[in-house]
């Protein structure tokens, strides 16, 4: 099968839409191939032509949202004042808030380990590229840039997961500011 074939592209789009719809109403671990096939109006065998399992499909379906979160994180001016979250970070938490149910399901206890790992991976990649371009806060020269990026990505992914799963008060603005204060506290 040619993945660039227009029919394959359309089928993957239908499958992604179907899994996002289902994940908005139930835990990803409970989504079956039969339910996906019915929702996407395809044969179960068709799903297996494109994805080995539901988790792979869920992660692929969420790739656009992962990219948006990673881009927003990478745009943060890392030297902004501690008492005001940078706009890209506030926008990142607002974006997650707009998709909170889906993020809570994906990052919760019965969520997708693959999605969680992919979120950290994307964040680490974006931050590493940013650091390589010279946008790294001073004072970290004795720590490899990729390790620094992984540390920040893990912290941000953890705060996002805790925030959406625990439904913490304060809204996206409060979560962004809390993360920013923690981040700024750990800078030299």
PDB file of C-alpha atoms in Angstrom:
ATOM      1  CA  UNK A   1       0.000   0.000   0.000  1.00  0.00           C
ATOM      2  CA  UNK A   2       1.291   3.433  -0.937  1.00  0.00           C
ATOM      3  CA  UNK A   3       0.813   5.727   2.093  1.00  0.00           C
ATOM      4  CA  UNK A   4       0.634   8.762  -0.208  1.00  0.00           C
ATOM      5  CA  UNK A   5      -2.232   7.327  -2.251  1.00  0.00           C
ATOM      6  CA  UNK A   6      -5.216   9.695  -1.867  1.00  0.00           C
ATOM      7  CA  UNK A   7      -7.448   6.800  -0.764  1.00  0.00           C
ATOM      8  CA  UNK A   8      -4.985   5.835   1.985  1.00  0.00           C
ATOM      9  CA  UNK A   9      -4.742   9.450   3.104  1.00  0.00           C
ATOM     10  CA  UNK A  10      -8.548   9.731   3.267  1.00  0.00           C
ATOM     11  CA  UNK A  11      -8.840   6.446   5.154  1.00  0.00           C
ATOM     12  CA  UNK A  12      -6.238   7.495   7.741  1.00  0.00           C
ATOM     13  CA  UNK A  13      -8.042  10.822   8.161  1.00  0.00           C
ATOM     14  CA  UNK A  14     -11.332   8.994   8.816  1.00  0.00           C
ATOM     15  CA  UNK A  15      -9.651   6.652  11.269  1.00  0.00           C
ATOM     16  CA  UNK A  16      -8.030   9.559  13.138  1.00  0.00           C
ATOM     17  CA  UNK A  17     -11.327  11.410  13.353  1.00  0.00           C
ATOM     18  CA  UNK A  18     -13.071   8.271  14.578  1.00  0.00           C
ATOM     19  CA  UNK A  19     -10.509   7.580  17.304  1.00  0.00           C
ATOM     20  CA  UNK A  20     -10.551  11.203  18.496  1.00  0.00           C
ATOM     21  CA  UNK A  21     -14.364  11.059  18.687  1.00  0.00           C
ATOM     22  CA  UNK A  22     -14.265   7.828  20.656  1.00  0.00           C
ATOM     23  CA  UNK A  23     -11.442   9.023  22.937  1.00  0.00           C
ATOM     24  CA  UNK A  24     -13.477  12.100  23.832  1.00  0.00           C
ATOM     25  CA  UNK A  25     -16.108   9.786  25.342  1.00  0.00           C
ATOM     26  CA  UNK A  26     -14.158   6.845  26.711  1.00  0.00           C
ATOM     27  CA  UNK A  27     -10.707   5.851  27.911  1.00  0.00           C
ATOM     28  CA  UNK A  28      -8.343   5.048  25.022  1.00  0.00           C
ATOM     29  CA  UNK A  29      -7.584   1.634  26.553  1.00  0.00           C
ATOM     30  CA  UNK A  30     -11.245   0.666  26.142  1.00  0.00           C
ATOM     31  CA  UNK A  31     -11.500   1.529  22.444  1.00  0.00           C
ATOM     32  CA  UNK A  32     -11.773  -1.595  20.318  1.00  0.00           C
ATOM     33  CA  UNK A  33     -10.912  -2.112  16.676  1.00  0.00           C
ATOM     34  CA  UNK A  34     -14.546  -3.080  16.084  1.00  0.00           C
ATOM     35  CA  UNK A  35     -15.798   0.216  17.505  1.00  0.00           C
ATOM     36  CA  UNK A  36     -13.232   2.100  15.415  1.00  0.00           C
ATOM     37  CA  UNK A  37     -14.227   0.266  12.254  1.00  0.00           C
ATOM     38  CA  UNK A  38     -17.884   1.009  12.878  1.00  0.00           C
ATOM     39  CA  UNK A  39     -17.271   4.711  13.638  1.00  0.00           C
ATOM     40  CA  UNK A  40     -14.976   5.181  10.614  1.00  0.00           C
ATOM     41  CA  UNK A  41     -17.223   3.045   8.397  1.00  0.00           C
ATOM     42  CA  UNK A  42     -14.373   0.778   7.314  1.00  0.00           C
ATOM     43  CA  UNK A  43     -13.546  -2.887   7.607  1.00  0.00           C
ATOM     44  CA  UNK A  44     -11.448  -3.941  10.639  1.00  0.00           C
ATOM     45  CA  UNK A  45      -8.818  -5.323   8.282  1.00  0.00           C
ATOM     46  CA  UNK A  46      -8.499  -1.848   6.769  1.00  0.00           C
ATOM     47  CA  UNK A  47      -7.469  -0.457  10.141  1.00  0.00           C
ATOM     48  CA  UNK A  48      -4.699  -3.049  10.439  1.00  0.00           C
ATOM     49  CA  UNK A  49      -3.387  -2.057   7.005  1.00  0.00           C
ATOM     50  CA  UNK A  50      -2.669   1.399   8.448  1.00  0.00           C
ATOM     51  CA  UNK A  51      -2.033   0.852  12.181  1.00  0.00           C
ATOM     52  CA  UNK A  52      -0.815  -2.110  14.235  1.00  0.00           C
ATOM     53  CA  UNK A  53      -3.014  -1.233  17.231  1.00  0.00           C
ATOM     54  CA  UNK A  54      -5.323   1.375  18.726  1.00  0.00           C
ATOM     55  CA  UNK A  55      -2.499   3.069  20.629  1.00  0.00           C
ATOM     56  CA  UNK A  56      -0.560   3.727  17.411  1.00  0.00           C
ATOM     57  CA  UNK A  57      -3.692   5.191  15.819  1.00  0.00           C
ATOM     58  CA  UNK A  58      -4.454   7.362  18.858  1.00  0.00           C
ATOM     59  CA  UNK A  59      -0.911   8.708  18.926  1.00  0.00           C
ATOM     60  CA  UNK A  60      -0.967   9.467  15.204  1.00  0.00           C
ATOM     61  CA  UNK A  61      -4.368  11.134  15.552  1.00  0.00           C
ATOM     62  CA  UNK A  62      -2.974  13.402  18.263  1.00  0.00           C
ATOM     63  CA  UNK A  63       0.211  14.310  16.354  1.00  0.00           C
ATOM     64  CA  UNK A  64      -1.113  17.725  15.289  1.00  0.00           C
ATOM     65  CA  UNK A  65      -1.923  18.634  18.881  1.00  0.00           C
ATOM     66  CA  UNK A  66       1.486  17.384  19.996  1.00  0.00           C
ATOM     67  CA  UNK A  67       3.143  19.586  17.399  1.00  0.00           C
ATOM     68  CA  UNK A  68       1.161  22.627  18.549  1.00  0.00           C
ATOM     69  CA  UNK A  69       2.134  22.069  22.184  1.00  0.00           C
ATOM     70  CA  UNK A  70       5.811  21.524  21.310  1.00  0.00           C
ATOM     71  CA  UNK A  71       5.963  24.633  19.108  1.00  0.00           C
ATOM     72  CA  UNK A  72       4.386  26.801  21.801  1.00  0.00           C
ATOM     73  CA  UNK A  73       6.822  25.508  24.430  1.00  0.00           C
ATOM     74  CA  UNK A  74       9.791  26.202  22.170  1.00  0.00           C
ATOM     75  CA  UNK A  75       8.683  29.798  21.583  1.00  0.00           C
ATOM     76  CA  UNK A  76       8.845  30.772  25.264  1.00  0.00           C
ATOM     77  CA  UNK A  77      11.398  33.448  26.057  1.00  0.00           C
ATOM     78  CA  UNK A  78      13.309  31.619  28.755  1.00  0.00           C
ATOM     79  CA  UNK A  79      14.427  34.813  30.443  1.00  0.00           C
ATOM     80  CA  UNK A  80      10.974  36.357  30.994  1.00  0.00           C
ATOM     81  CA  UNK A  81      10.170  37.650  34.516  1.00  0.00           C
ATOM     82  CA  UNK A  82       9.159  35.012  37.066  1.00  0.00           C
ATOM     83  CA  UNK A  83       5.869  36.702  38.000  1.00  0.00           C
ATOM     84  CA  UNK A  84       4.309  36.575  34.507  1.00  0.00           C
ATOM     85  CA  UNK A  85       4.086  33.495  32.303  1.00  0.00           C
ATOM     86  CA  UNK A  86       5.320  34.205  28.758  1.00  0.00           C
ATOM     87  CA  UNK A  87       2.540  34.487  26.179  1.00  0.00           C
ATOM     88  CA  UNK A  88       3.498  31.283  24.290  1.00  0.00           C
ATOM     89  CA  UNK A  89       3.308  29.308  27.555  1.00  0.00           C
ATOM     90  CA  UNK A  90      -0.071  30.847  28.403  1.00  0.00           C
ATOM     91  CA  UNK A  91      -1.249  29.998  24.869  1.00  0.00           C
ATOM     92  CA  UNK A  92       0.029  26.440  25.269  1.00  0.00           C
ATOM     93  CA  UNK A  93      -2.020  25.915  28.440  1.00  0.00           C
ATOM     94  CA  UNK A  94      -5.047  27.587  26.813  1.00  0.00           C
ATOM     95  CA  UNK A  95      -4.706  25.185  23.876  1.00  0.00           C
ATOM     96  CA  UNK A  96      -4.527  22.194  26.225  1.00  0.00           C
ATOM     97  CA  UNK A  97      -7.540  23.568  28.143  1.00  0.00           C
ATOM     98  CA  UNK A  98      -9.530  23.663  24.902  1.00  0.00           C
ATOM     99  CA  UNK A  99      -8.789  19.935  24.523  1.00  0.00           C
ATOM    100  CA  UNK A 100      -8.691  19.092  28.240  1.00  0.00           C
ATOM    101  CA  UNK A 101     -10.957  16.040  28.129  1.00  0.00           C
ATOM    102  CA  UNK A 102      -8.917  14.435  25.399  1.00  0.00           C
ATOM    103  CA  UNK A 103      -5.597  15.285  27.084  1.00  0.00           C
ATOM    104  CA  UNK A 104      -6.901  13.977  30.416  1.00  0.00           C
ATOM    105  CA  UNK A 105      -7.863  10.707  28.786  1.00  0.00           C
ATOM    106  CA  UNK A 106      -4.577  10.434  26.906  1.00  0.00           C
ATOM    107  CA  UNK A 107      -2.349  11.312  29.891  1.00  0.00           C
ATOM    108  CA  UNK A 108      -4.428   9.712  32.656  1.00  0.00           C
ATOM    109  CA  UNK A 109      -4.001   6.366  34.370  1.00  0.00           C
ATOM    110  CA  UNK A 110      -5.638   4.441  31.526  1.00  0.00           C
ATOM    111  CA  UNK A 111      -4.282   6.707  28.812  1.00  0.00           C
ATOM    112  CA  UNK A 112      -1.676   6.069  26.190  1.00  0.00           C
ATOM    113  CA  UNK A 113       1.924   5.466  27.224  1.00  0.00           C
ATOM    114  CA  UNK A 114       2.903   5.950  23.586  1.00  0.00           C
ATOM    115  CA  UNK A 115       1.183   9.344  23.493  1.00  0.00           C
ATOM    116  CA  UNK A 116       2.839  10.420  26.739  1.00  0.00           C
ATOM    117  CA  UNK A 117       6.256   9.361  25.446  1.00  0.00           C
ATOM    118  CA  UNK A 118       5.625  11.104  22.135  1.00  0.00           C
ATOM    119  CA  UNK A 119       4.680  14.327  23.947  1.00  0.00           C
ATOM    120  CA  UNK A 120       7.967  14.296  25.874  1.00  0.00           C
ATOM    121  CA  UNK A 121       9.844  13.389  22.684  1.00  0.00           C
ATOM    122  CA  UNK A 122       8.341  16.284  20.706  1.00  0.00           C
ATOM    123  CA  UNK A 123       8.955  18.756  23.519  1.00  0.00           C
ATOM    124  CA  UNK A 124      12.541  17.553  23.929  1.00  0.00           C
ATOM    125  CA  UNK A 125      13.162  17.817  20.179  1.00  0.00           C
ATOM    126  CA  UNK A 126      11.797  21.359  19.918  1.00  0.00           C
ATOM    127  CA  UNK A 127      13.735  22.548  22.966  1.00  0.00           C
ATOM    128  CA  UNK A 128      16.952  20.889  21.779  1.00  0.00           C
ATOM    129  CA  UNK A 129      16.629  22.662  18.408  1.00  0.00           C
ATOM    130  CA  UNK A 130      15.984  25.927  20.173  1.00  0.00           C
ATOM    131  CA  UNK A 131      19.006  25.478  22.413  1.00  0.00           C
ATOM    132  CA  UNK A 132      21.172  24.583  19.398  1.00  0.00           C
ATOM    133  CA  UNK A 133      20.062  27.849  17.757  1.00  0.00           C
ATOM    134  CA  UNK A 134      21.462  29.784  20.715  1.00  0.00           C
ATOM    135  CA  UNK A 135      18.248  30.324  22.694  1.00  0.00           C
ATOM    136  CA  UNK A 136      19.324  28.625  25.891  1.00  0.00           C
ATOM    137  CA  UNK A 137      19.329  30.418  29.222  1.00  0.00           C
ATOM    138  CA  UNK A 138      22.820  31.182  30.506  1.00  0.00           C
ATOM    139  CA  UNK A 139      24.374  29.156  33.288  1.00  0.00           C
ATOM    140  CA  UNK A 140      23.665  25.683  31.929  1.00  0.00           C
ATOM    141  CA  UNK A 141      26.837  25.213  29.867  1.00  0.00           C
ATOM    142  CA  UNK A 142      27.959  22.322  32.105  1.00  0.00           C
ATOM    143  CA  UNK A 143      24.790  20.329  31.261  1.00  0.00           C
ATOM    144  CA  UNK A 144      24.380  18.777  27.781  1.00  0.00           C
ATOM    145  CA  UNK A 145      21.692  20.656  25.837  1.00  0.00           C
ATOM    146  CA  UNK A 146      19.698  17.510  25.078  1.00  0.00           C
ATOM    147  CA  UNK A 147      19.645  16.523  28.763  1.00  0.00           C
ATOM    148  CA  UNK A 148      18.517  20.036  29.704  1.00  0.00           C
ATOM    149  CA  UNK A 149      15.787  19.855  27.044  1.00  0.00           C
ATOM    150  CA  UNK A 150      14.644  16.409  28.256  1.00  0.00           C
ATOM    151  CA  UNK A 151      14.470  17.667  31.837  1.00  0.00           C
ATOM    152  CA  UNK A 152      12.294  20.622  30.881  1.00  0.00           C
ATOM    153  CA  UNK A 153      10.133  18.492  28.580  1.00  0.00           C
ATOM    154  CA  UNK A 154       9.515  15.958  31.330  1.00  0.00           C
ATOM    155  CA  UNK A 155       8.617  18.692  33.799  1.00  0.00           C
ATOM    156  CA  UNK A 156       6.230  20.394  31.374  1.00  0.00           C
ATOM    157  CA  UNK A 157       4.591  17.110  30.322  1.00  0.00           C
ATOM    158  CA  UNK A 158       4.196  16.189  33.987  1.00  0.00           C
ATOM    159  CA  UNK A 159       2.575  19.503  34.889  1.00  0.00           C
ATOM    160  CA  UNK A 160       0.230  19.293  31.895  1.00  0.00           C
ATOM    161  CA  UNK A 161      -0.770  15.742  32.817  1.00  0.00           C
ATOM    162  CA  UNK A 162      -1.325  16.610  36.471  1.00  0.00           C
ATOM    163  CA  UNK A 163      -3.278  19.722  35.591  1.00  0.00           C
ATOM    164  CA  UNK A 164      -5.713  18.084  33.145  1.00  0.00           C
ATOM    165  CA  UNK A 165      -6.153  14.847  35.088  1.00  0.00           C
ATOM    166  CA  UNK A 166      -6.554  16.438  38.535  1.00  0.00           C
ATOM    167  CA  UNK A 167      -8.659  19.317  37.141  1.00  0.00           C
ATOM    168  CA  UNK A 168      -6.607  21.769  39.175  1.00  0.00           C
ATOM    169  CA  UNK A 169      -8.138  25.158  39.917  1.00  0.00           C
ATOM    170  CA  UNK A 170      -6.753  28.334  38.468  1.00  0.00           C
ATOM    171  CA  UNK A 171      -7.467  27.620  34.834  1.00  0.00           C
ATOM    172  CA  UNK A 172      -4.858  27.711  32.090  1.00  0.00           C
ATOM    173  CA  UNK A 173      -3.468  31.038  33.273  1.00  0.00           C
ATOM    174  CA  UNK A 174      -2.833  29.693  36.772  1.00  0.00           C
ATOM    175  CA  UNK A 175      -1.256  26.488  35.470  1.00  0.00           C
ATOM    176  CA  UNK A 176       1.009  28.397  33.077  1.00  0.00           C
ATOM    177  CA  UNK A 177       2.119  30.759  35.829  1.00  0.00           C
ATOM    178  CA  UNK A 178       2.725  27.919  38.295  1.00  0.00           C
ATOM    179  CA  UNK A 179       4.869  26.066  35.767  1.00  0.00           C
ATOM    180  CA  UNK A 180       6.723  29.247  34.879  1.00  0.00           C
ATOM    181  CA  UNK A 181       7.510  30.005  38.519  1.00  0.00           C
ATOM    182  CA  UNK A 182       8.821  26.471  38.997  1.00  0.00           C
ATOM    183  CA  UNK A 183      10.860  26.714  35.831  1.00  0.00           C
ATOM    184  CA  UNK A 184      12.338  30.086  36.757  1.00  0.00           C
ATOM    185  CA  UNK A 185      13.182  28.766  40.226  1.00  0.00           C
ATOM    186  CA  UNK A 186      15.352  26.059  38.643  1.00  0.00           C
ATOM    187  CA  UNK A 187      17.329  28.424  36.435  1.00  0.00           C
ATOM    188  CA  UNK A 188      20.764  29.558  37.592  1.00  0.00           C
TER     189      UNK A 188
END
